[in-house]
Short mmCIF file of C-alpha atoms and ligand atoms in Angstrom, two decimals:
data_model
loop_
_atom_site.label_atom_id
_atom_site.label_comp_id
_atom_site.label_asym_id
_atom_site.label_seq_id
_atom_site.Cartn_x
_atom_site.Cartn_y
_atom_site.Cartn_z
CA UNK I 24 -125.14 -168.01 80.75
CA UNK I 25 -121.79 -166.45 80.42
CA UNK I 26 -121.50 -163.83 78.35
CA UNK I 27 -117.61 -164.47 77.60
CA UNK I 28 -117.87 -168.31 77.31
CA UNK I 29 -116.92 -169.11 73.48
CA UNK I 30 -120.00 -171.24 73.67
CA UNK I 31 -122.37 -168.76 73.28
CA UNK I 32 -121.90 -169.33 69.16
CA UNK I 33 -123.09 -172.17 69.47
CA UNK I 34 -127.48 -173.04 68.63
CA UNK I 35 -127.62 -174.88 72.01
CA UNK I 36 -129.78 -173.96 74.79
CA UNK I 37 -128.62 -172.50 78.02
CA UNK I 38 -128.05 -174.98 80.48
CA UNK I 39 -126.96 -173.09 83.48
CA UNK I 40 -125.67 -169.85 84.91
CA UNK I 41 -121.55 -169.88 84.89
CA UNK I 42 -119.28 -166.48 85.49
CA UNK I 43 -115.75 -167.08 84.37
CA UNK I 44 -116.34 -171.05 83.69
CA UNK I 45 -117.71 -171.50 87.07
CA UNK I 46 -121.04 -172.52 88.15
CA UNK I 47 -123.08 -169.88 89.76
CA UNK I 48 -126.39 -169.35 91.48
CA UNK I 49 -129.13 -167.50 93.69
CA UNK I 50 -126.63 -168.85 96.74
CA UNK I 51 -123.65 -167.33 94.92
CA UNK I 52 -125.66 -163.78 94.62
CA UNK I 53 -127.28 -163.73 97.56
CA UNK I 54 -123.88 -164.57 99.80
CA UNK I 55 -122.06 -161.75 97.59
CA UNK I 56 -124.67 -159.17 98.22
CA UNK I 57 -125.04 -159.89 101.79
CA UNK I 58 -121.25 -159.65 102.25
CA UNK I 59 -120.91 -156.51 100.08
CA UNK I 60 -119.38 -153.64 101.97
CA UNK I 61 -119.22 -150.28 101.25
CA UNK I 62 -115.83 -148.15 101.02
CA UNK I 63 -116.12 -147.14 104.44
CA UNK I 64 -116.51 -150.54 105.66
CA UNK I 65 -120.35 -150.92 106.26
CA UNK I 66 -122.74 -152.95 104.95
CA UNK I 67 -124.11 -152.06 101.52
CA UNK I 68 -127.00 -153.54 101.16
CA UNK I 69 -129.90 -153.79 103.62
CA UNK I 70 -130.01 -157.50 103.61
CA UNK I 71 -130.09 -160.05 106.22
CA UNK I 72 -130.75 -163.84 105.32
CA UNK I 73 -132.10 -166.14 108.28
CA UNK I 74 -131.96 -170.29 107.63
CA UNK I 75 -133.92 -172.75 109.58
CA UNK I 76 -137.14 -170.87 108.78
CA UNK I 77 -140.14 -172.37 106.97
CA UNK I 78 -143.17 -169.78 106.16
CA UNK I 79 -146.38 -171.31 107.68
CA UNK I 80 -148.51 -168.15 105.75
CA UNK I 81 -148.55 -164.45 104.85
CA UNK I 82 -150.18 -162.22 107.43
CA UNK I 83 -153.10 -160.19 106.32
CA UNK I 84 -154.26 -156.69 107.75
CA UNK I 85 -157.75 -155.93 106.92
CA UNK I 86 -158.26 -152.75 108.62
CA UNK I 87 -158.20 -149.91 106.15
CA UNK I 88 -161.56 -151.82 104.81
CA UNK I 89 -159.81 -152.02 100.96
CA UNK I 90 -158.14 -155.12 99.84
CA UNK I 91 -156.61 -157.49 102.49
CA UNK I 92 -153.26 -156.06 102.53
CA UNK I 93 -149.98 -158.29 103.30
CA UNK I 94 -147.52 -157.29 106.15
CA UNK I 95 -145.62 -159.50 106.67
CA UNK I 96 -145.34 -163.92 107.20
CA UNK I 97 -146.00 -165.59 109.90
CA UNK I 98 -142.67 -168.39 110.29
CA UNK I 99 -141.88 -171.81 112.17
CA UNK I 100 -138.02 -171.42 113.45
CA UNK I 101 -135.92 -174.83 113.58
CA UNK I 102 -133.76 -177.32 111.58
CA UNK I 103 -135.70 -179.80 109.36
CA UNK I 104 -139.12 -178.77 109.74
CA UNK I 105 -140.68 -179.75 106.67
CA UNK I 106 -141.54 -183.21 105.98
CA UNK I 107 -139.51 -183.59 102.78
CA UNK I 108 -136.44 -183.47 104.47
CA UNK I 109 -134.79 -186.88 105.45
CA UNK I 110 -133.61 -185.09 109.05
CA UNK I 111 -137.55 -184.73 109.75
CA UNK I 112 -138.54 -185.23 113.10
CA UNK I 113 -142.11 -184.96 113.67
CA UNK I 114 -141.83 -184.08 117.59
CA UNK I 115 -139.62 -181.08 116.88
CA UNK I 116 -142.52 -178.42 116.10
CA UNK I 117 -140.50 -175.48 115.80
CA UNK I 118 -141.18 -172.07 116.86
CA UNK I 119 -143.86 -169.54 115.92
CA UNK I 120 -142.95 -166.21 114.70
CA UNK I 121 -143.76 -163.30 113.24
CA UNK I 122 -141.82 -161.38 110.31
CA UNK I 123 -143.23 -157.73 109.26
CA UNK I 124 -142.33 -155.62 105.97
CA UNK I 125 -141.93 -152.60 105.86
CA UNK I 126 -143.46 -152.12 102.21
CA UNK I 127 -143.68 -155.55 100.78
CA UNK I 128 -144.04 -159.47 101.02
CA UNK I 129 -142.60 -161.49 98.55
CA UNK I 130 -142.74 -164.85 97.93
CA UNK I 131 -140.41 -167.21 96.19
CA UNK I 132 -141.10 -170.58 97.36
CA UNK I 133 -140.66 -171.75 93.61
CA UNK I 134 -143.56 -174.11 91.59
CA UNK I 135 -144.29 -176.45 94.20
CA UNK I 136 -145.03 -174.30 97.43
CA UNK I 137 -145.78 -171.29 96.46
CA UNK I 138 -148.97 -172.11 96.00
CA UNK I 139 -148.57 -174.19 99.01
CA UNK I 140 -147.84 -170.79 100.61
CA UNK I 141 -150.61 -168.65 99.03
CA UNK I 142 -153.60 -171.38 100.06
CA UNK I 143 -152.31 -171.44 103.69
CA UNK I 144 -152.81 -168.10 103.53
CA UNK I 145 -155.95 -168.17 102.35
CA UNK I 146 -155.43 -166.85 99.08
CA UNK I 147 -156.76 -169.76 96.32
CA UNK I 148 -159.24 -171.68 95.75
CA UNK I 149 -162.49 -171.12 97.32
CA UNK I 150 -163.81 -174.83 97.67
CA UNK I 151 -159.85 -176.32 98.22
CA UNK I 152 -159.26 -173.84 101.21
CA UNK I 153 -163.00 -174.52 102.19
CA UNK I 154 -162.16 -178.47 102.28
CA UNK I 155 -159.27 -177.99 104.84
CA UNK I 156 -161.07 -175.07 107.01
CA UNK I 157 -158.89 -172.13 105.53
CA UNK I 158 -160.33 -168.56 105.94
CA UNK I 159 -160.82 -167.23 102.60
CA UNK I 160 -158.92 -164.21 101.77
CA UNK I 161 -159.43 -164.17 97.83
CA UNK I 162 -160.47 -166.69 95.72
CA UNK I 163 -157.95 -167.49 93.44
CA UNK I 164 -158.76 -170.61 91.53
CA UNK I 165 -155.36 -170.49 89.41
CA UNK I 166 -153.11 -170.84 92.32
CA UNK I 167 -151.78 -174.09 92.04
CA UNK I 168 -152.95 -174.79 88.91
CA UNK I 169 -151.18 -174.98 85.30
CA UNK I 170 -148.39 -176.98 86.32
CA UNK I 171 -146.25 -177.44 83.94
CA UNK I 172 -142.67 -179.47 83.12
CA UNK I 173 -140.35 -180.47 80.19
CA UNK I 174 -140.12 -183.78 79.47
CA UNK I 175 -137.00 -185.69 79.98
CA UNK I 176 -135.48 -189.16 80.00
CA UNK I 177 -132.17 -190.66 78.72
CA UNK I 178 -130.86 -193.58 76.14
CA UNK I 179 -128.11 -194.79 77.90
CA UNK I 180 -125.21 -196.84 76.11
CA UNK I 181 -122.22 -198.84 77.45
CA UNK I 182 -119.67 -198.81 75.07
CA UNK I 183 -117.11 -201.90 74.07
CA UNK I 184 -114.38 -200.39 76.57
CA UNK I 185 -113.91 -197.06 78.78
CA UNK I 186 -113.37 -193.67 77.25
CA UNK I 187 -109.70 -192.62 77.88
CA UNK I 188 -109.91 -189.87 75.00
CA UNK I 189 -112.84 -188.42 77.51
CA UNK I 190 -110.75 -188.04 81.06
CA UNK I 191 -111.09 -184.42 80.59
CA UNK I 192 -114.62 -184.09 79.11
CA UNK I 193 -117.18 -181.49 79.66
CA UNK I 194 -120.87 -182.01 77.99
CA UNK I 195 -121.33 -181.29 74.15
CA UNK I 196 -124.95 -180.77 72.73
CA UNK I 197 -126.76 -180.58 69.39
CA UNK I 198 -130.14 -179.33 69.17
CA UNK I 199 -132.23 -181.10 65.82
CA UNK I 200 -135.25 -179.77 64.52
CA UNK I 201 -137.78 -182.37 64.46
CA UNK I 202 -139.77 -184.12 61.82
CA UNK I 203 -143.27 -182.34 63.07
CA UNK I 204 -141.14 -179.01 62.68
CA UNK I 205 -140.64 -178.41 66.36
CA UNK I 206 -137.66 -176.74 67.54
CA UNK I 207 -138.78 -178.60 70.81
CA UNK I 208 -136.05 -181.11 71.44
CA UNK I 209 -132.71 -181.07 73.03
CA UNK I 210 -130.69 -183.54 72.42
CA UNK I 211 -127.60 -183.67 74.70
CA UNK I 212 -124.71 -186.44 75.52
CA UNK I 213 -122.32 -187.11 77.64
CA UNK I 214 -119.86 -190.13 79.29
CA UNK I 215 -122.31 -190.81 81.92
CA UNK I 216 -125.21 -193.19 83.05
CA UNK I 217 -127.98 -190.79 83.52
CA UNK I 218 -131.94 -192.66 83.37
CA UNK I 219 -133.04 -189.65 85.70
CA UNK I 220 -133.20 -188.17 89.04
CA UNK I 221 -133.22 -190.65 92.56
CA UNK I 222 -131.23 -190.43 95.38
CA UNK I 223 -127.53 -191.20 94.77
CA UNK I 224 -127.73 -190.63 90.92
CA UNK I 225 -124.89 -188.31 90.81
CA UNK I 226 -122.19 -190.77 92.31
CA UNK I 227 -123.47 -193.92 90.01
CA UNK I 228 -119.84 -194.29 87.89
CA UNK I 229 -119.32 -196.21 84.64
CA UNK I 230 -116.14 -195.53 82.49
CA UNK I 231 -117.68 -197.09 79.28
CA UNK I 232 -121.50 -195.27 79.60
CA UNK I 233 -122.88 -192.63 77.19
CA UNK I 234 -126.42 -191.24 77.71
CA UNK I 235 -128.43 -188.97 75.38
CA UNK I 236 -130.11 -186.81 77.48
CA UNK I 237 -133.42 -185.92 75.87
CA UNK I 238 -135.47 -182.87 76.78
CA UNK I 239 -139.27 -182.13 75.14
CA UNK I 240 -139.42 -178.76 75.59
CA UNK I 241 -142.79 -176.60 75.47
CA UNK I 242 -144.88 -179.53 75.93
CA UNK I 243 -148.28 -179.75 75.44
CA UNK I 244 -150.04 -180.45 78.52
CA UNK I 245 -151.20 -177.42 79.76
CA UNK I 246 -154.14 -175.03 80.29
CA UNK I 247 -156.77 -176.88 81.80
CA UNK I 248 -155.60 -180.15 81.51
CA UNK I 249 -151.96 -179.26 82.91
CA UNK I 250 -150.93 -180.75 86.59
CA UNK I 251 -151.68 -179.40 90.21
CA UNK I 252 -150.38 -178.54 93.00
CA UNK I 253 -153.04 -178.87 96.21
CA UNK I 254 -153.31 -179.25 99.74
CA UNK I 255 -152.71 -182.76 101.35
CA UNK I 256 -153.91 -180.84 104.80
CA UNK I 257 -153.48 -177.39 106.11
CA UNK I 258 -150.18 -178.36 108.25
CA UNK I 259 -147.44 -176.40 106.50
CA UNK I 260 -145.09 -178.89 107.59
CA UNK I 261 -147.04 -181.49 104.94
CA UNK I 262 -145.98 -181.61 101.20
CA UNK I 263 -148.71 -180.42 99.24
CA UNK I 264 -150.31 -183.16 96.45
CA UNK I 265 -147.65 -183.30 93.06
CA UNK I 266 -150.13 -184.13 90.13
CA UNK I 267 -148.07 -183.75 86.68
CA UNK I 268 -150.50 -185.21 84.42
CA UNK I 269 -148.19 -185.92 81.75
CA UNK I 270 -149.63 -186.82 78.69
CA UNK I 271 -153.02 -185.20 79.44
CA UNK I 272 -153.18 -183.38 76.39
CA UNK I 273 -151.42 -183.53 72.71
CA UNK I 274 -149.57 -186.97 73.64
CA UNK I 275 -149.17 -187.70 70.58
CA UNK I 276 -147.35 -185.35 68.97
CA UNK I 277 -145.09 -185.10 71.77
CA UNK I 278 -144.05 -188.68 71.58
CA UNK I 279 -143.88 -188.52 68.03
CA UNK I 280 -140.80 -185.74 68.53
CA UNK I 281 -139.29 -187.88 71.88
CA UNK I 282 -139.77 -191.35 68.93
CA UNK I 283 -137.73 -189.79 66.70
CA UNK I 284 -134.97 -188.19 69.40
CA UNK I 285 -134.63 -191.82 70.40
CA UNK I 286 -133.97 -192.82 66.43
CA UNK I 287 -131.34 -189.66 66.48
CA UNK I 288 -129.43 -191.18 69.44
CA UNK I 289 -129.34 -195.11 68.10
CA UNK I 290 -128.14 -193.59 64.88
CA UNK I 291 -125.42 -191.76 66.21
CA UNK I 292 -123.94 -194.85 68.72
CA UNK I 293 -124.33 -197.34 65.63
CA UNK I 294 -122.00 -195.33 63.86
CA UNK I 295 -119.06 -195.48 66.32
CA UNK I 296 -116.12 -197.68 65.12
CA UNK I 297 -114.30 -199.77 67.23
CA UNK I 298 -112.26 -199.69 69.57
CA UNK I 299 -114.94 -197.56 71.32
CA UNK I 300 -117.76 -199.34 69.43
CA UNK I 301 -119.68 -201.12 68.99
CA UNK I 302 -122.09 -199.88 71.85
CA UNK I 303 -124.34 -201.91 73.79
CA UNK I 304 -127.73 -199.76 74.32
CA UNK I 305 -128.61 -200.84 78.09
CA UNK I 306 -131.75 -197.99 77.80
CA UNK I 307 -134.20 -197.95 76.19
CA UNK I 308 -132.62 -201.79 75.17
CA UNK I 309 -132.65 -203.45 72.00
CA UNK I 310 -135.90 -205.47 73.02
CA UNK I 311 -137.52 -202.09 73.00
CA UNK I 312 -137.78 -201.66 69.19
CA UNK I 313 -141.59 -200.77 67.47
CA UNK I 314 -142.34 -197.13 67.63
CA UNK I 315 -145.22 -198.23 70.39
CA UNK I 316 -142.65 -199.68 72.77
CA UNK I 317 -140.61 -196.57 72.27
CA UNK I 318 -143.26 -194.65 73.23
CA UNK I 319 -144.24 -196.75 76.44
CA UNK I 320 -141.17 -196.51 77.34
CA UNK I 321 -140.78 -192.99 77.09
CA UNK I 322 -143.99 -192.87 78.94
CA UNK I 323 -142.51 -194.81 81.94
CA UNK I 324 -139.19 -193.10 81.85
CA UNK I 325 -140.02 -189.02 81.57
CA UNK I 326 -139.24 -187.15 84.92
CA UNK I 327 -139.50 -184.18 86.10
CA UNK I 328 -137.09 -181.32 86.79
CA UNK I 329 -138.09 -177.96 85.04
CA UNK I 330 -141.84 -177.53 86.91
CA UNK I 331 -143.20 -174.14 86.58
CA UNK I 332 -146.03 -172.16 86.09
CA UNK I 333 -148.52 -173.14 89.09
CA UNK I 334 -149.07 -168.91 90.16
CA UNK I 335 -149.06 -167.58 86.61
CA UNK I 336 -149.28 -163.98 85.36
CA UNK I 337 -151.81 -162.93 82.72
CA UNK I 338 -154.37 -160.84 81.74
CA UNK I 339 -157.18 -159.20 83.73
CA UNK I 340 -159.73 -160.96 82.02
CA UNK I 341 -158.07 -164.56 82.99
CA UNK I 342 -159.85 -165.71 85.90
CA UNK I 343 -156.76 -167.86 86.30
CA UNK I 344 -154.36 -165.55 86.43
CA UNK I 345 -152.94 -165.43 89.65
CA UNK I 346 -150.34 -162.61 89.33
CA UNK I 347 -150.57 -158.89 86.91
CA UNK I 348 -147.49 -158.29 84.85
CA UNK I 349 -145.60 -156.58 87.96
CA UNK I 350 -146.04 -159.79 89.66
CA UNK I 351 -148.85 -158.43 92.43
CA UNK I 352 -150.92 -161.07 93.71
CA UNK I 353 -154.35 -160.62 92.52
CA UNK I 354 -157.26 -159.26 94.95
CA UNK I 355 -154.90 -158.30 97.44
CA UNK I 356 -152.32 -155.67 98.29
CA UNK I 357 -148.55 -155.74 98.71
CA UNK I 358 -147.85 -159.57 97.46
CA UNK I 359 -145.68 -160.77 95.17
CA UNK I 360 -144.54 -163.93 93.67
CA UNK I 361 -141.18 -163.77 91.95
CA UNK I 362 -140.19 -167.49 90.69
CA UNK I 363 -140.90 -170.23 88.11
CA UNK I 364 -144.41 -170.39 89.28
CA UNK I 365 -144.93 -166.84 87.33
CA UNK I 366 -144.47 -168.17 83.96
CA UNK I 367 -147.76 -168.30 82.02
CA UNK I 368 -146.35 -170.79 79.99
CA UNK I 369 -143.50 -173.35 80.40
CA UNK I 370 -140.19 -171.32 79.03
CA UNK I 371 -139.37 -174.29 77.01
CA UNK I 372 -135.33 -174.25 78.04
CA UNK I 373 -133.64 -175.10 81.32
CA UNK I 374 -135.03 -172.57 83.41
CA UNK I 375 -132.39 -170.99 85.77
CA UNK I 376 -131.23 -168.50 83.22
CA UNK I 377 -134.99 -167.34 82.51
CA UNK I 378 -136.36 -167.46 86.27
CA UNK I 379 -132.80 -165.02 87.45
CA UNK I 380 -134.03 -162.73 84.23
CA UNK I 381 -137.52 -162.84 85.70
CA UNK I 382 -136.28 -161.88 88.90
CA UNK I 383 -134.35 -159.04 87.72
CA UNK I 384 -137.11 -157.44 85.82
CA UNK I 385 -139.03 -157.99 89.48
CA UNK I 386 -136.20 -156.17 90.96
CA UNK I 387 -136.74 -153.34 88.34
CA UNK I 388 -140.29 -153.46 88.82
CA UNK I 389 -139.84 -152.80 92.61
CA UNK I 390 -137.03 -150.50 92.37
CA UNK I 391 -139.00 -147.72 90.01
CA UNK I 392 -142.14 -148.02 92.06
CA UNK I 393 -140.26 -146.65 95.39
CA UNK I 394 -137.57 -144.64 93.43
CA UNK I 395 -140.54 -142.45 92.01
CA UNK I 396 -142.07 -142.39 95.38
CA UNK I 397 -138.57 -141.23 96.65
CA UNK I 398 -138.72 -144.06 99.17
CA UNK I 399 -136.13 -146.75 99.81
CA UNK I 400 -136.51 -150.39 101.26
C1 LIG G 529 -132.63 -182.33 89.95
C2 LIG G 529 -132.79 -181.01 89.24
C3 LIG G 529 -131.85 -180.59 88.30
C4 LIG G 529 -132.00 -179.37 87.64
N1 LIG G 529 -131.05 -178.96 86.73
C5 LIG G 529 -131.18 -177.76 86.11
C6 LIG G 529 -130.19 -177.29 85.18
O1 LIG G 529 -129.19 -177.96 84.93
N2 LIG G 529 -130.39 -176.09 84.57
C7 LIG G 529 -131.51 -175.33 84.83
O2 LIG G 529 -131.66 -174.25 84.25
N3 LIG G 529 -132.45 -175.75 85.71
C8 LIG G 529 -132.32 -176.93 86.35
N4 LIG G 529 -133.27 -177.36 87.25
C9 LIG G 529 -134.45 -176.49 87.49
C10 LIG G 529 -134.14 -175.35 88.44
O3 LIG G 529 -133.36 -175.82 89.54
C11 LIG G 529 -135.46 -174.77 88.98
O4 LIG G 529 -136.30 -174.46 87.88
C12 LIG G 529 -135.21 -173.51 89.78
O5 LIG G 529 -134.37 -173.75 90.89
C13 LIG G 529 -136.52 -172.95 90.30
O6 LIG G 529 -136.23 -171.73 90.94
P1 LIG G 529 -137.27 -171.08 91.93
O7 LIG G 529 -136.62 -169.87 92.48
O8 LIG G 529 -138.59 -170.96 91.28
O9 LIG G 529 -137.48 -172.16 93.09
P2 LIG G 529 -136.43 -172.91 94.01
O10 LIG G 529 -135.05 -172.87 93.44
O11 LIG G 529 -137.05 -174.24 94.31
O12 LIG G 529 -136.41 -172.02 95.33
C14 LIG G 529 -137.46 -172.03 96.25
C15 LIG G 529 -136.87 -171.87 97.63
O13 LIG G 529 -137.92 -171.64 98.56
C16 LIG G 529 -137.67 -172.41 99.72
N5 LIG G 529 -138.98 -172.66 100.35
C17 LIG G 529 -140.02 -173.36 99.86
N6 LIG G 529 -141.05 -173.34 100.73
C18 LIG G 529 -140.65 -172.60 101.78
C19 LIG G 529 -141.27 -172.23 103.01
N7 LIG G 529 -142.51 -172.60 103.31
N8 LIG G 529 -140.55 -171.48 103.88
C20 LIG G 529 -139.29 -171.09 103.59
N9 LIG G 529 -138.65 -171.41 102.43
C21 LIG G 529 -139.33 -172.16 101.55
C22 LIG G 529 -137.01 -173.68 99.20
O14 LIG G 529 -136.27 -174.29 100.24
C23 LIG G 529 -136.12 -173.12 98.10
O15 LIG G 529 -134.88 -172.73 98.61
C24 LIG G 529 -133.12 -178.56 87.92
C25 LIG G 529 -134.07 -178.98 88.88
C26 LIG G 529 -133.90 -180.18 89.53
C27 LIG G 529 -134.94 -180.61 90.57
#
């Protein structure tokens, strides 16, 4: 979000963190703060960032007979360690170490291994940690759970020739209110083929293409039918099991908003004049036409790219509640998760914007609890 961007008028959702017109990100903070000097010339901040590191589990001390407490994570040090990454070799092993903290642990693996994280450690799931021989620390049967995501897919177009009056052109939106009174869709275009996410997406090229992106935001798959994240085996090196379970719960009425997004966008392109019309809809197609093909092929087409929630906070009382509201892991002592796993419920909106405010308030959190103390990290 920039604050100064005329934009910000505009009803549209935020899309993405930009300073001055420019993209930014956790890279872009975390390489200012770490280069930040002070007058003198010395560091300002105690911060030191180390790469080619992949957390196998948070270390527990048990000695002062209380709650486990964290001290620190215990680490695999080399390039490409983890399996999801195309330079994966499986001989190179990596090497164990150890990092301690001097107050606190926190984690920020984000939706998928956080919780990938937290069972390693032995915090999760009773029977799951039981079924790969994991020490239990605390049973935490929410970790992992209540995975949520937006729904998205495109209706791509090819028009009758190539956009010259778009060289320059930067994404507009519009944001309709739908027929079931949600305030759930967005409804964005832009000169592009977009159907989704897969390797190489960003360099496919077409001068004549225009895709509605559509989002279904806030849907309605969650609580206990909402997707999972468990443990393929207890090798941190292993992706843990992705289970989305779209459409588990209150289908319905999100298709019936995602229908009528589709009806939005073929109005729209049937309405260009020529020379840039008439378009040619290449997706969903014009063989897809009844409101049940629509939806199938919604069904087929909706991907994934806003997945949060799986290490929520809530209430005491929640037996799934992983986190309190100052983001403390539950049943144990000094853990914390700070990313889009804390959200109880899916934000609704792209998330960057929302997960850097969560962090902040995490930051605050942190900040007053040793600034009252009178201690410093
Ligand atoms: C293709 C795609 C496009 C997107 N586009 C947008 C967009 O336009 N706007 C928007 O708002 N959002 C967008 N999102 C969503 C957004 O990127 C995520 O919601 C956000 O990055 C999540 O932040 P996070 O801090 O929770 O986790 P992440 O950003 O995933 O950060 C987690 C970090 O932890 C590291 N990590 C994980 N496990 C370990 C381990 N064991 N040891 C060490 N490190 C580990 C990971 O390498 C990663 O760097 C997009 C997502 C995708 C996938």
């Amino acid at each position: 979000m920039d604050a100064g961007s005329r934009h910000q008028s505009q009803p549209t959702a935020t899309l993405h963190m930009t300073k001055d017109g420019k993209r930014s990100s956790v890279q872009t903070y975390l390489a200012d703060s770490v280069s930040a000097k002070n007058p003198d010339g010395s560091k300002k901040f105690p911060l030191d960032i180390r790469t080619n590191c992949l957390v196998s589990k948070v270390l527990f001390d048990h000695r002062d007979h209380g709650k486990p407490k964290a001290v620190g994570v215990e680490f695999l040090e080399g390039k490409s360690l983890y399996v999801a990454d195309p330079r994966f070799n499986k001989d190179k092993q990596g090497i164990k170490k150890h990092a301690y903290a001097s107050k606190e642990t926190v984690t920020s693996g984000g939706t998928f291994n956080t919780p990938q994280i937290l069972k390693l450690s032995g915090t999760g799931p009773a029977s799951e940690l039981k079924d790969h021989s994991i020490p239990v620390i605390v049973d935490l049967p929410g970790v992992g759970a209540n995975l949520q995501d937006n729904y998205g897919f495109g209706v791509v177009n090819k028009a009758a020739m190539p956009f010259n009056v778009f060289a320059n052109c930067t994404f507009g939106a519009m944001r309709p209110m739908s027929k079931n009174k949600e305030n759930g869709i967005y409804l964005y275009g832009g000169p592009l083929k977009f159907s989704g996410f897969f390797p190489g997406y960003s360099r496919v090229t077409e001068p004549s293409a225009w895709t509605w992106g559509v989002l279904k935001q806030h849907p309605r798959n969650h609580g206990s039918k909402a997707g999972t994240i468990t443990l393929i085996s207890d090798n941190p090196r292993a992706v843990p099991r992705v289970r989305f379970n779209p459409f588990a719960e209150g289908a319905e009425k999100d298709l019936e908003a995602m229908v009528e997004s589709v009806e939005i966008a073929r109005k729209i392109i049937m309405n260009v004049a020529e020379p840039t019309g008439p378009f040619a809809e290449q997706e969903p197609g014009s063989e897809v036409d009844t409101t049940s093909e629509v939806k199938q092929f919604i069904k087929n087409q909706v991907f994934s790219h806003h997945a949060t929630s799986t290490c929520k906070i809530g209430a005491d009382d929640d037996k799934m509640a992983c986190l309190d509201s100052e983001f403390r892991v539950r049943g144990v002592d000094g853990l914390r998760v700070v990313d889009a796993s804390d959200f109880p419920r899916i934000p609704g909106s792209f998330p960057v914007i929302l997960i850097t405010m969560v962090s902040e308030k995490a930051s605050d959190v942190m900040l007053k609890k040793y600034d009252k103390s009178n201690e410093s990290f």
